[in-house]
Coordinates of C-alpha atoms in Angstrom, one line a residue:
X215 CA 77.4 54.7 63.7
X216 CA 77.0 54.5 67.5
X217 CA 73.3 55.1 67.2
X218 CA 72.9 52.4 64.5
X219 CA 74.9 49.9 66.5
X220 CA 72.7 50.4 69.5
X221 CA 69.6 50.0 67.4
X222 CA 71.0 46.8 65.9
X223 CA 71.8 45.4 69.4
X224 CA 68.2 46.3 70.5
X225 CA 66.7 44.5 67.5
X226 CA 68.9 41.4 68.2
X227 CA 68.0 41.3 71.9
X228 CA 64.3 41.8 71.2
X229 CA 64.4 38.9 68.7
X230 CA 66.1 36.7 71.2
X231 CA 63.4 37.5 73.8
X232 CA 60.6 36.8 71.3
X233 CA 62.2 33.5 70.4
X234 CA 62.4 32.6 74.1
X235 CA 58.7 33.4 74.4
X236 CA 57.8 31.4 71.4
X237 CA 59.8 28.4 72.6
X238 CA 58.2 28.6 76.1
X239 CA 54.7 28.8 74.5
X240 CA 55.6 25.8 72.3
X241 CA 56.7 23.8 75.4
X242 CA 53.6 24.7 77.3
X243 CA 51.5 23.7 74.3
X244 CA 53.4 20.4 73.9
X245 CA 52.9 19.6 77.7
X246 CA 49.2 20.3 77.4
X247 CA 49.0 18.2 74.2
X248 CA 50.8 15.3 75.9
X249 CA 48.8 15.4 79.1
X250 CA 45.4 16.3 77.7
X251 CA 45.0 13.1 75.7
X252 CA 41.6 12.0 74.3
X253 CA 39.5 10.4 77.1
X254 CA 40.1 6.8 77.9
X255 CA 36.4 6.2 78.1
X256 CA 34.9 7.9 75.0
X257 CA 31.3 7.0 75.6
X258 CA 30.8 8.4 79.1
X259 CA 30.8 11.8 80.7
X260 CA 29.6 13.1 84.0
X261 CA 28.2 13.2 86.6
X262 CA 25.4 15.5 85.5
X263 CA 24.0 16.2 88.9
X264 CA 25.7 19.1 90.8
X265 CA 27.1 18.3 94.3
X266 CA 25.9 20.9 96.8
X267 CA 27.3 21.4 100.2
X268 CA 24.3 21.8 102.6
X269 CA 24.1 24.6 105.1
X270 CA 24.7 23.1 108.5
X271 CA 22.4 23.8 111.4
X272 CA 23.2 23.1 115.0
X273 CA 22.1 19.6 116.0
X274 CA 19.2 20.1 118.4
X275 CA 19.5 18.7 121.9
X276 CA 15.9 17.4 121.6
X277 CA 17.1 14.9 119.0
X278 CA 18.6 12.9 121.9
X279 CA 15.6 12.9 124.1
X280 CA 14.1 9.5 124.9
X281 CA 11.2 8.0 126.8
X282 CA 13.2 5.0 128.0
X283 CA 13.0 5.3 131.9
X284 CA 16.1 3.1 132.3
X285 CA 18.3 5.3 130.1
X286 CA 21.3 7.2 131.4
X287 CA 20.3 10.9 131.8
X288 CA 22.6 13.7 130.7
X289 CA 21.9 16.9 132.6
X290 CA 23.4 19.5 130.3
X291 CA 24.5 22.6 132.1
X292 CA 26.1 24.5 129.2
X293 CA 24.9 24.1 125.6
X294 CA 28.2 25.7 124.3
X295 CA 30.1 22.6 125.1
X296 CA 31.3 19.3 123.5
X297 CA 28.0 17.6 124.4
X298 CA 27.5 16.3 120.8
X299 CA 30.8 14.3 120.7
X300 CA 29.8 12.9 124.1
X301 CA 26.4 11.9 122.7
X302 CA 28.2 10.2 119.7
X303 CA 30.5 8.4 122.1
X304 CA 27.7 7.0 124.2
X305 CA 25.9 5.8 121.0
X306 CA 29.1 4.1 119.9
X307 CA 29.5 2.1 123.2
X308 CA 25.8 1.3 123.1
X309 CA 24.4 3.1 126.2
X310 CA 20.9 4.4 125.8
X311 CA 20.7 8.0 127.1
X312 CA 18.6 11.1 127.1
X313 CA 19.8 14.7 127.2
X314 CA 17.9 17.3 129.1
X315 CA 18.5 20.8 130.6
X316 CA 15.9 20.1 133.3
X317 CA 17.3 18.9 136.7
X318 CA 13.9 17.6 137.7
X319 CA 13.6 15.5 134.5
X320 CA 17.2 14.1 134.8
X321 CA 16.7 13.0 138.4
X322 CA 13.9 10.7 137.4
X323 CA 16.6 8.3 136.2
X324 CA 18.7 6.0 138.4
X325 CA 22.0 7.2 136.8
X326 CA 22.7 10.8 135.9
X327 CA 25.7 12.4 134.3
X328 CA 26.1 16.2 134.8
X329 CA 28.0 17.8 131.9
X330 CA 30.1 19.8 131.3
X331 CA 30.4 21.3 134.8
X332 CA 28.8 21.8 138.2
X333 CA 29.0 25.3 139.7
X334 CA 26.7 27.9 141.3
X335 CA 26.9 29.8 138.0
X336 CA 25.2 27.1 135.9
X337 CA 22.8 25.5 138.4
X338 CA 20.4 27.2 140.8
X339 CA 20.5 26.7 144.5
X340 CA 17.5 24.4 144.3
X341 CA 19.0 22.3 141.6
X342 CA 22.2 21.9 143.6
X343 CA 20.2 20.8 146.6
X344 CA 18.3 18.3 144.5
X345 CA 21.6 16.7 143.4
X346 CA 22.7 16.3 147.0
X347 CA 19.3 14.8 148.0
X348 CA 19.4 12.5 144.9
X349 CA 22.6 10.8 145.9
X350 CA 21.6 10.3 149.5
X351 CA 18.3 8.7 148.4
X352 CA 20.1 6.1 146.3
X353 CA 20.9 7.7 142.9
X354 CA 24.2 7.5 141.1
X355 CA 25.6 10.9 140.1
X356 CA 28.5 11.3 137.7
X357 CA 29.8 14.8 137.0
X358 CA 32.5 16.5 134.9
X359 CA 34.5 19.3 136.4
X360 CA 32.8 20.0 139.8
X361 CA 33.9 23.5 140.4
X362 CA 31.5 24.9 142.9
X363 CA 28.0 24.9 144.2
X364 CA 29.0 23.4 147.6
X365 CA 28.9 19.8 146.3
X366 CA 32.5 19.0 147.3
X367 CA 31.4 16.9 150.2
X368 CA 29.0 14.9 148.0
X369 CA 31.9 13.8 145.8
X370 CA 34.4 13.7 148.6
X371 CA 36.9 16.5 148.1
X372 CA 37.6 19.9 149.7
X373 CA 39.3 21.8 146.9
X374 CA 40.0 21.7 143.2
X375 CA 43.0 23.1 141.3
X376 CA 43.1 23.9 137.5
X377 CA 46.1 23.0 135.3
X378 CA 47.2 22.7 131.7
X379 CA 50.2 20.6 132.5
X380 CA 48.7 17.3 133.7
X381 CA 49.4 14.7 131.0
X382 CA 48.5 11.3 132.6
X383 CA 45.4 9.7 134.1
X384 CA 46.6 6.7 136.1
X385 CA 44.0 4.3 137.5
X386 CA 44.6 2.9 141.0
X387 CA 44.7 -0.8 141.7
X388 CA 41.2 -1.2 143.0
X389 CA 39.8 0.7 140.0
X390 CA 41.8 -1.5 137.6
X391 CA 40.1 -4.6 139.0
X392 CA 36.7 -2.9 139.3
X393 CA 36.6 -1.9 135.6
X394 CA 38.7 -4.7 134.2
X395 CA 41.5 -2.4 133.0
X396 CA 44.2 -4.9 132.8
X397 CA 46.3 -3.7 129.9
X398 CA 49.0 -1.1 130.6
X399 CA 47.3 1.2 128.1
X400 CA 44.0 0.8 129.9
X401 CA 45.5 1.4 133.3
X402 CA 47.0 4.7 132.2
X403 CA 46.1 7.1 129.4
X404 CA 47.2 10.5 128.3
X405 CA 45.6 13.9 128.0
X406 CA 48.6 15.3 126.0
X407 CA 52.2 14.9 125.1
X408 CA 54.6 15.5 128.0
X409 CA 57.5 16.0 125.6
X410 CA 55.7 18.9 123.9
X411 CA 54.1 20.3 127.0
X412 CA 50.6 20.3 125.6
X413 CA 47.5 18.9 127.4
X414 CA 43.8 19.6 127.7
X415 CA 42.7 21.6 130.7
X416 CA 42.1 19.6 133.9
X417 CA 40.9 20.0 137.5
X418 CA 42.7 18.0 140.2
X419 CA 40.6 17.2 143.3
X420 CA 42.4 17.5 146.6
X421 CA 41.9 16.5 150.3
X422 CA 39.8 13.5 149.4
X423 CA 37.4 11.6 151.6
X424 CA 38.0 8.3 149.8
X425 CA 41.0 7.0 147.7
X426 CA 40.6 8.2 144.1
X427 CA 39.8 5.8 141.2
X428 CA 42.5 7.6 139.2
X429 CA 45.2 10.2 139.8
X430 CA 47.0 12.7 137.7
X431 CA 50.8 12.5 137.8
X432 CA 50.9 15.3 140.4
X433 CA 48.9 13.1 142.8
X434 CA 45.6 15.0 142.6
X435 CA 42.4 13.2 141.9
X436 CA 41.6 12.7 138.2
X437 CA 38.5 10.5 138.7
X438 CA 37.1 10.3 142.2
X439 CA 34.2 8.4 143.7
X440 CA 32.3 8.2 147.0
X441 CA 29.9 5.5 148.1
X442 CA 27.0 6.4 150.5
X443 CA 24.7 4.1 152.2
X444 CA 22.4 4.0 149.2
X445 CA 23.9 6.2 146.4
X446 CA 27.2 6.9 144.6
X447 CA 28.9 10.0 143.4
X448 CA 31.7 10.2 140.8
X449 CA 33.6 13.2 139.4
X450 CA 35.9 13.5 136.4
X451 CA 38.6 16.1 136.6
X452 CA 38.8 16.5 132.8
X453 CA 36.3 17.3 130.1
X454 CA 35.3 13.9 128.6
X455 CA 33.4 15.5 125.8
X456 CA 36.4 17.5 124.8
X457 CA 38.6 14.4 124.9
X458 CA 36.1 12.5 122.6
X459 CA 36.0 15.5 120.3
X460 CA 39.8 15.6 119.9
X461 CA 39.8 11.9 118.8
X462 CA 36.7 12.1 116.6
X463 CA 38.0 15.2 114.8
X464 CA 41.3 13.5 113.9
X465 CA 43.3 15.6 116.3
X466 CA 44.4 12.8 118.5
X467 CA 48.0 13.0 117.4
X468 CA 48.5 15.4 120.4
X469 CA 47.5 12.5 122.7
X470 CA 48.1 9.2 120.9
X471 CA 51.2 7.1 121.7
X472 CA 51.4 5.7 118.2
X473 CA 50.0 6.6 114.8
X474 CA 48.8 3.2 113.8
X475 CA 49.3 -0.6 114.5
X476 CA 48.9 -0.3 118.3
X477 CA 46.4 -0.3 121.1
X478 CA 45.1 3.2 121.8
X479 CA 41.7 2.9 123.7
X480 CA 41.7 6.3 125.4
X481 CA 38.1 7.2 124.5
X482 CA 36.9 3.6 124.9
X483 CA 38.3 3.5 128.5
X484 CA 36.2 6.5 129.6
X485 CA 33.1 5.1 127.8
X486 CA 33.6 1.6 129.3
X487 CA 33.9 3.1 132.8
X488 CA 30.6 5.0 132.4
X489 CA 29.0 1.8 130.9
X490 CA 30.1 -0.3 133.9
X491 CA 28.7 2.1 136.4
X492 CA 25.4 2.4 134.4
X493 CA 25.1 -1.4 134.2
X494 CA 25.7 -1.8 137.9
X495 CA 23.3 0.9 139.1
X496 CA 20.5 0.7 136.6
X497 CA 18.7 -2.7 137.3
X498 CA 16.7 -2.5 134.0
X499 CA 19.7 -1.4 131.9
X500 CA 19.6 -2.5 128.2
X501 CA 22.7 -2.1 126.0
X502 CA 23.0 -2.1 122.2
X503 CA 25.8 -4.5 121.0
X504 CA 28.7 -3.3 118.9
X505 CA 29.2 -6.4 116.8
X506 CA 26.7 -8.1 114.5
X507 CA 25.3 -11.5 115.7
X508 CA 26.9 -11.2 119.1
X509 CA 30.4 -12.0 117.9
X510 CA 33.5 -10.8 119.8
X511 CA 35.0 -8.6 117.2
X512 CA 34.2 -6.9 113.9
X513 CA 36.9 -7.3 111.2
X514 CA 37.0 -5.2 108.0
X515 CA 39.5 -6.3 105.4
X516 CA 40.2 -3.3 103.2
X517 CA 42.6 -2.8 100.2
X518 CA 43.8 0.3 98.5
X519 CA 44.3 -0.1 94.7
X520 CA 46.5 2.9 93.9
X521 CA 49.3 1.4 91.9
X522 CA 49.3 -0.1 88.4
X523 CA 50.5 -3.6 89.5
X524 CA 47.8 -3.7 92.2
X525 CA 45.0 -4.2 89.8
X526 CA 46.1 -7.8 88.8
X527 CA 47.3 -8.7 92.3
X528 CA 43.9 -7.6 93.8
X529 CA 42.3 -10.6 92.2
X530 CA 44.5 -13.0 94.2
X531 CA 43.4 -11.4 97.4
X532 CA 39.8 -11.4 96.4
X533 CA 39.9 -15.1 95.4
X534 CA 41.3 -15.9 98.9
X535 CA 38.7 -13.8 100.6
X536 CA 36.0 -15.4 98.5
X537 CA 37.2 -18.9 99.6
X538 CA 36.8 -17.8 103.2
X539 CA 33.3 -16.3 102.5
X540 CA 34.5 -12.8 103.4
X541 CA 33.4 -9.8 101.4
X542 CA 36.3 -7.3 101.6
X543 CA 36.4 -3.6 100.4
X544 CA 38.6 -2.5 97.6
X545 CA 39.2 1.3 97.5
X546 CA 40.0 2.0 93.9
X547 CA 41.9 5.0 92.5
X548 CA 40.4 6.0 89.2
X549 CA 43.7 7.0 87.7
X550 CA 43.1 8.0 84.1
X551 CA 45.9 10.6 83.9
X552 CA 49.7 9.7 83.7
X553 CA 51.6 11.9 86.2
X554 CA 54.3 11.8 88.8
X555 CA 52.7 9.1 90.8
X556 CA 52.2 6.4 88.1
X557 CA 50.9 5.5 84.7
X558 CA 47.2 5.2 84.0
X559 CA 45.6 2.0 85.3
X560 CA 41.9 2.9 85.4
X561 CA 41.4 2.2 81.8
X562 CA 39.3 -0.1 79.5
X563 CA 42.0 -2.8 79.5
X564 CA 41.7 -3.3 83.2
X565 CA 37.9 -3.1 83.5
X566 CA 37.6 -6.8 83.2
X567 CA 39.8 -7.4 86.3
X568 CA 38.1 -4.6 88.2
X569 CA 34.7 -6.0 87.4
X570 CA 35.9 -9.4 88.6
X571 CA 36.3 -8.0 92.1
X572 CA 32.5 -7.3 92.1
X573 CA 31.8 -10.7 90.7
X574 CA 33.7 -12.3 93.6
X575 CA 31.5 -10.5 96.1
X576 CA 33.8 -7.6 96.9
X577 CA 32.8 -4.0 97.6
X578 CA 34.5 -1.4 95.4
X579 CA 34.9 2.0 97.1
X580 CA 36.3 5.4 96.0
X581 CA 40.0 6.2 96.5
X582 CA 40.1 9.6 94.7
X583 CA 41.3 10.4 91.2
X584 CA 44.8 11.9 91.9
X585 CA 45.8 10.2 95.1
X586 CA 47.4 13.4 96.1
X587 CA 49.3 14.1 99.3
X588 CA 47.9 17.6 99.1
X589 CA 44.2 16.5 99.1
X590 CA 43.7 18.0 102.6
X591 CA 44.7 21.4 101.2
X592 CA 42.6 21.2 98.0
X593 CA 39.9 23.9 97.6
X594 CA 36.3 22.6 97.9
X595 CA 35.5 23.1 94.2
X596 CA 32.3 23.9 92.4
X597 CA 30.5 20.6 92.6
X598 CA 30.3 20.6 88.8
X599 CA 33.5 18.8 88.1
X600 CA 33.0 16.1 85.4
X601 CA 34.9 13.5 83.5
X602 CA 36.7 13.9 81.2
X603 CA 37.3 17.6 81.9
X604 CA 38.4 17.2 85.5
X605 CA 42.0 16.2 85.2
X606 CA 44.1 16.8 88.4
X607 CA 47.8 16.5 87.8
X608 CA 50.3 15.4 90.5
X609 CA 53.6 17.2 89.7
X610 CA 55.7 15.8 92.5
X611 CA 55.3 14.9 96.2
X612 CA 54.8 18.6 97.1
X613 CA 52.5 19.9 94.3
X614 CA 49.3 19.0 92.6
X615 CA 47.4 21.1 90.1
X616 CA 43.8 21.2 89.1
X617 CA 42.4 19.2 92.1
X618 CA 39.4 19.9 94.2
X619 CA 37.8 18.0 97.1
X620 CA 34.5 17.6 95.3
X621 CA 36.1 16.7 92.1
X622 CA 38.1 13.9 93.7
X623 CA 35.0 12.5 95.3
X624 CA 32.3 12.9 92.6
X625 CA 34.4 12.0 89.5
X626 CA 35.9 8.8 91.1
X627 CA 32.5 7.7 92.3
X628 CA 30.9 8.3 88.9
X629 CA 33.6 6.4 87.0
X630 CA 33.5 3.4 89.3
X631 CA 29.7 3.2 89.1
X632 CA 29.7 3.5 85.3
X633 CA 32.5 1.1 84.7
X634 CA 31.7 -1.7 87.2
X635 CA 27.9 -1.6 87.0
X636 CA 27.7 -1.0 90.7
X637 CA 24.5 0.9 91.6
X638 CA 26.0 3.0 94.3
X639 CA 29.5 3.5 95.6
X640 CA 29.1 4.5 99.3
X641 CA 32.6 4.0 100.9
X642 CA 35.6 6.3 100.5
X643 CA 39.2 6.5 101.6
X644 CA 41.5 9.3 100.6
X645 CA 45.0 8.6 99.3
X646 CA 47.7 8.5 102.1
X647 CA 44.8 9.3 104.5
X648 CA 45.1 13.0 103.6
X649 CA 42.1 14.3 105.4
X650 CA 40.5 17.8 105.0
X651 CA 38.4 19.1 107.8
X652 CA 35.6 19.7 105.3
X653 CA 35.6 16.0 104.2
X654 CA 32.4 15.0 106.1
X655 CA 30.1 17.4 104.4
X656 CA 31.8 16.8 101.0
X657 CA 31.2 13.1 101.4
X658 CA 27.5 13.9 102.2
X659 CA 27.2 16.2 99.2
X660 CA 28.6 13.6 96.8
X661 CA 26.5 10.6 98.0
X662 CA 29.0 8.7 100.1
X663 CA 27.9 7.3 103.5
X664 CA 31.0 5.7 105.0
X665 CA 34.6 6.9 105.5
X666 CA 37.8 5.2 106.4
X667 CA 40.1 8.2 106.5
X668 CA 41.9 8.1 109.8
X669 CA 43.8 5.7 112.0
X670 CA 42.3 4.2 115.2
X671 CA 45.2 5.5 117.2
X672 CA 44.8 9.1 116.0
X673 CA 41.1 8.8 116.7
X674 CA 41.8 7.4 120.2
X675 CA 39.1 4.7 119.7
X676 CA 38.7 1.2 118.3
X677 CA 35.0 1.8 117.6
X678 CA 33.2 3.5 114.6
X679 CA 31.9 7.0 115.2
X680 CA 29.7 9.6 113.5
X681 CA 31.3 12.6 111.8
X682 CA 30.4 16.3 112.2
X683 CA 30.5 19.3 109.9
X684 CA 34.0 20.7 109.6
X685 CA 34.9 18.1 112.4
X686 CA 33.6 20.6 114.9
X687 CA 31.2 19.8 117.8
X688 CA 28.2 21.7 116.5
X689 CA 26.4 19.9 113.7
X690 CA 26.4 16.1 112.9
X691 CA 26.4 14.6 109.4
X692 CA 25.1 11.2 108.4
X693 CA 28.6 10.0 107.6
X694 CA 30.3 7.3 109.8
X695 CA 34.0 6.8 110.2
X696 CA 35.7 3.4 110.3
X697 CA 39.3 4.0 111.4
X698 CA 42.2 1.9 110.3
X699 CA 43.7 -0.4 112.9
X700 CA 46.5 -2.2 111.0
X701 CA 48.4 -1.2 107.9
X702 CA 51.0 -2.8 105.7
X703 CA 53.7 -0.2 105.1
X704 CA 55.6 0.0 108.4
X705 CA 58.5 -2.3 109.2
X706 CA 59.0 -5.2 109.7
X707 CA 57.2 -7.0 106.8
X708 CA 53.6 -7.8 107.5
X709 CA 53.9 -11.5 108.0
X710 CA 56.4 -10.8 110.8
X711 CA 53.8 -8.7 112.6
X712 CA 51.1 -11.3 112.6
X713 CA 51.6 -12.2 116.3
X714 CA 51.4 -8.5 117.3
X715 CA 48.2 -8.1 115.2
X716 CA 46.5 -11.1 116.8
X717 CA 47.4 -9.8 120.3
X718 CA 46.0 -6.4 119.4
X719 CA 42.8 -8.0 118.1
X720 CA 42.3 -9.9 121.3
X721 CA 42.6 -6.7 123.3
X722 CA 40.0 -4.9 121.2
X723 CA 37.7 -7.9 121.3
X724 CA 37.3 -7.7 125.1
X725 CA 34.8 -4.9 124.6
X726 CA 33.5 -5.6 121.1
X727 CA 35.7 -3.2 119.1
X728 CA 36.4 -3.0 115.4
X729 CA 39.6 -4.2 113.6
X730 CA 40.2 -2.6 110.2
X731 CA 43.0 -4.1 108.2
X732 CA 44.5 -2.0 105.4
X733 CA 46.5 -4.0 102.8
X734 CA 47.8 -2.5 99.5
X735 CA 47.8 -5.3 96.9
X736 CA 51.0 -4.1 95.3
X737 CA 52.7 -7.3 96.3
X738 CA 51.6 -10.8 97.4
X739 CA 54.0 -12.9 99.5
X740 CA 54.3 -11.6 103.0
X741 CA 51.0 -9.6 102.9
X742 CA 48.8 -12.4 101.7
X743 CA 50.5 -14.8 104.2
X744 CA 49.5 -12.3 107.0
X745 CA 46.0 -12.2 105.7
X746 CA 45.7 -16.1 105.7
X747 CA 47.1 -16.3 109.2
X748 CA 44.7 -13.7 110.5
X749 CA 41.7 -15.2 108.8
X750 CA 42.5 -18.7 110.1
X751 CA 42.7 -17.4 113.7
X752 CA 39.6 -15.3 113.7
X753 CA 37.3 -16.7 111.0
X754 CA 35.0 -18.4 113.6
X755 CA 35.1 -15.8 116.4
X756 CA 34.8 -12.5 114.5
X757 CA 32.2 -11.1 112.2
X758 CA 33.6 -10.2 108.8
X759 CA 32.0 -7.9 106.3
X760 CA 32.6 -5.1 103.8
X761 CA 32.5 -1.5 104.9
X762 CA 29.2 -1.1 103.2
X763 CA 27.7 -4.0 105.0
X764 CA 29.0 -3.0 108.4
X765 CA 28.3 0.7 107.8
X766 CA 24.7 0.0 106.9
X767 CA 24.3 -2.2 110.0
X768 CA 26.0 0.4 112.2
X769 CA 24.0 3.4 110.9
X770 CA 20.6 1.6 111.5
X771 CA 21.8 0.5 115.0
X772 CA 22.9 4.2 115.7
X773 CA 19.3 5.4 115.1
X774 CA 17.3 2.8 117.0
X775 CA 14.7 4.2 119.3
X776 CA 14.0 2.2 122.5
X777 CA 11.0 2.3 124.8
X778 CA 10.0 -0.1 127.5
X779 CA 7.0 -1.0 129.6
X780 CA 7.5 -2.8 132.9
X781 CA 4.6 -4.1 135.1
X782 CA 5.5 -6.5 137.8
X783 CA 7.0 -9.7 136.4
X784 CA 6.3 -8.6 132.8
X785 CA 8.5 -6.3 130.7
X786 CA 8.4 -5.4 127.1
X787 CA 11.0 -3.7 125.0
X788 CA 10.0 -1.9 121.7
X789 CA 12.6 -1.1 119.1
X790 CA 12.0 1.2 116.1
X791 CA 14.3 1.0 113.1
X792 CA 15.1 3.5 110.4
X793 CA 15.8 0.6 108.0
X794 CA 16.1 -3.2 108.1
X795 CA 18.9 -4.7 110.1
X796 CA 20.2 -8.3 110.5
X797 CA 22.1 -9.6 113.5
X798 CA 21.3 -6.8 115.9
X799 CA 22.6 -7.6 119.4
X800 CA 21.2 -6.5 122.7
X801 CA 22.3 -7.0 126.3
X802 CA 19.3 -7.4 128.6
X803 CA 19.1 -7.2 132.4
X804 CA 20.2 -10.4 134.1
X805 CA 16.7 -11.2 135.4
X806 CA 15.0 -10.8 132.0
X807 CA 14.0 -13.9 130.1
X808 CA 12.7 -13.5 126.6
X809 CA 9.3 -15.2 126.1
X810 CA 8.0 -13.9 122.7
X811 CA 8.7 -11.5 119.9
X812 CA 6.2 -9.4 117.9
X813 CA 5.8 -9.9 115.0
X814 CA 6.4 -13.6 115.5
X815 CA 8.0 -14.0 112.0
X816 CA 11.2 -12.4 113.4
X817 CA 13.7 -14.8 114.8
X818 CA 15.4 -13.9 118.1
X819 CA 17.6 -16.0 120.4
X820 CA 18.8 -15.4 123.9
X821 CA 21.9 -16.8 125.6
X822 CA 22.5 -15.5 129.1
X823 CA 21.9 -11.8 128.8
X824 CA 22.7 -11.6 125.1
X825 CA 19.9 -11.4 122.5
X826 CA 20.5 -11.7 118.8
X827 CA 17.7 -10.5 116.4
X828 CA 17.6 -11.5 112.8
X829 CA 16.1 -9.5 109.9
X830 CA 14.3 -6.8 111.8
X831 CA 12.7 -3.7 110.3
X832 CA 10.3 -0.9 111.2
X833 CA 9.1 -1.9 114.7
X834 CA 9.8 -4.9 117.0
X835 CA 8.6 -5.7 120.5
X836 CA 10.3 -8.3 122.7
X837 CA 8.3 -9.5 125.7
X838 CA 10.1 -10.7 128.9
X839 CA 9.5 -12.5 132.2
X840 CA 11.7 -10.5 134.5
X841 CA 11.7 -12.8 137.6
X842 CA 14.2 -15.5 136.6
X843 CA 17.8 -15.7 137.7
X844 CA 20.7 -15.3 135.3
X845 CA 21.2 -18.5 133.3
X846 CA 21.7 -19.8 129.8
X847 CA 18.5 -19.6 127.6
X848 CA 18.3 -20.9 124.1

């Protein structure tokens, strides 16, 4: 009996276990049945083309060589350095430059920057002596991390001390005036967070011949300068290329004083200082402007449609922008799966409203499929993800299944292009600015050109910049980043922050920066009132455009090749373009007066030193008389 009872109990327990398995399998089947509904768009599938991540090769130094005699020369003393971010920063601020490893070649220029260090280990005795002679003969020498080579007297110091605990660079009063650093966040910037004890490495200059331009908090020289009878010498006590790299690689949270909605011009300060010295000491200096048509500020109005109610509301914003003649950018989540985040709203019923955005002159960009907070942790994917089979599912705030980086990019782009009739979607912003390091090459592989994936504060700059593979300083991509300046989710409500935003825009406009406004159209009211107020204040002084418009303009500007020919009173400046560009702005030397343009079908105007060129392409030559004094020319 005992044996039979045990056998019966075993059968009962086994049956219960099997029933649990059957029930669990049935639940899983029902979940799959409910979530894997027939596709919303039955007549489309794709994309067919596979997205392939290209093998990255180191960007060659020779790419940045130029024949422009008046350019800033970068004497590169170590190729295993952050010279590529430095090059991208100089391009952003508009300084023409050439990079060379030849001391002799560099010293043919009036202004030379030695990077990333000076010492007897990286420069020969003859090269070091040439640098000394160069300054005494009237050249301007800038250097980063002067650690040896007997050049201390040239820069005006006797000893240098390393440290990883210096967090602040504080400009002295004379330097604030000299470089127009009037705001408190221009007068002092950070190299790390004192409260966390982290900072980039620095070298403090001691026993100085002249007062420093800037000091570290321990009193040592952070930026020093010395004037000779003819020449000038300046030394930075921190790696400016590394600082730029930190910001451009989205790692500026270790330095930034705010995440967003505030002034954080750390990189811009360093670039402006170099630009000011270059303009002062290169009599034939030419700069590329940072804002189309010579305006004071670039403004991008951008919206994220990532909520069901936002689709209808977006039309109210678009109608307002259309009334002002402003093409804004609408980043659209292609949400065709109901999950934790929301119901589906990228569906046939909403296509009319979404297409109306295009009809009103707005750009529609990609904003992912899932809008997942875990996007930065997604695997890259195969590059073969297609609609309707690619169906990422947001389970909760901490978990998403089925998502890949390439899937989010290529499927959202494909759906927007198919359903709106847009030929090519080129701009992307990830949900919640979740930002994988591999995003630059993924964007390139899927056909995007422009990214707005970070904040200006975390990037330490209020200018666009070029992205690199894996966000490292080795290989550049053709993707450009346009960081967010102002967003709508922090307190207080947006209309109560209008005054602060206008003040911030004024600060950024002092050097031709960019102001990128992010507004979610989930509500109207205070957000649309903010937008009206901002547009009314800046509509005549700023250049407004979509990200695609400004991105196309910026990418052509970024690749312009300049050459000049100067003979006596005559000078000519030749520009070669990778594509057409409208509203290119140049700053010419004060004594240059424009007399003609070739071809003569291109319209160009000059006011003081500012030249605005309309509808240029391929090659353009501007001829000047260089004997007149500075005055207004129309």
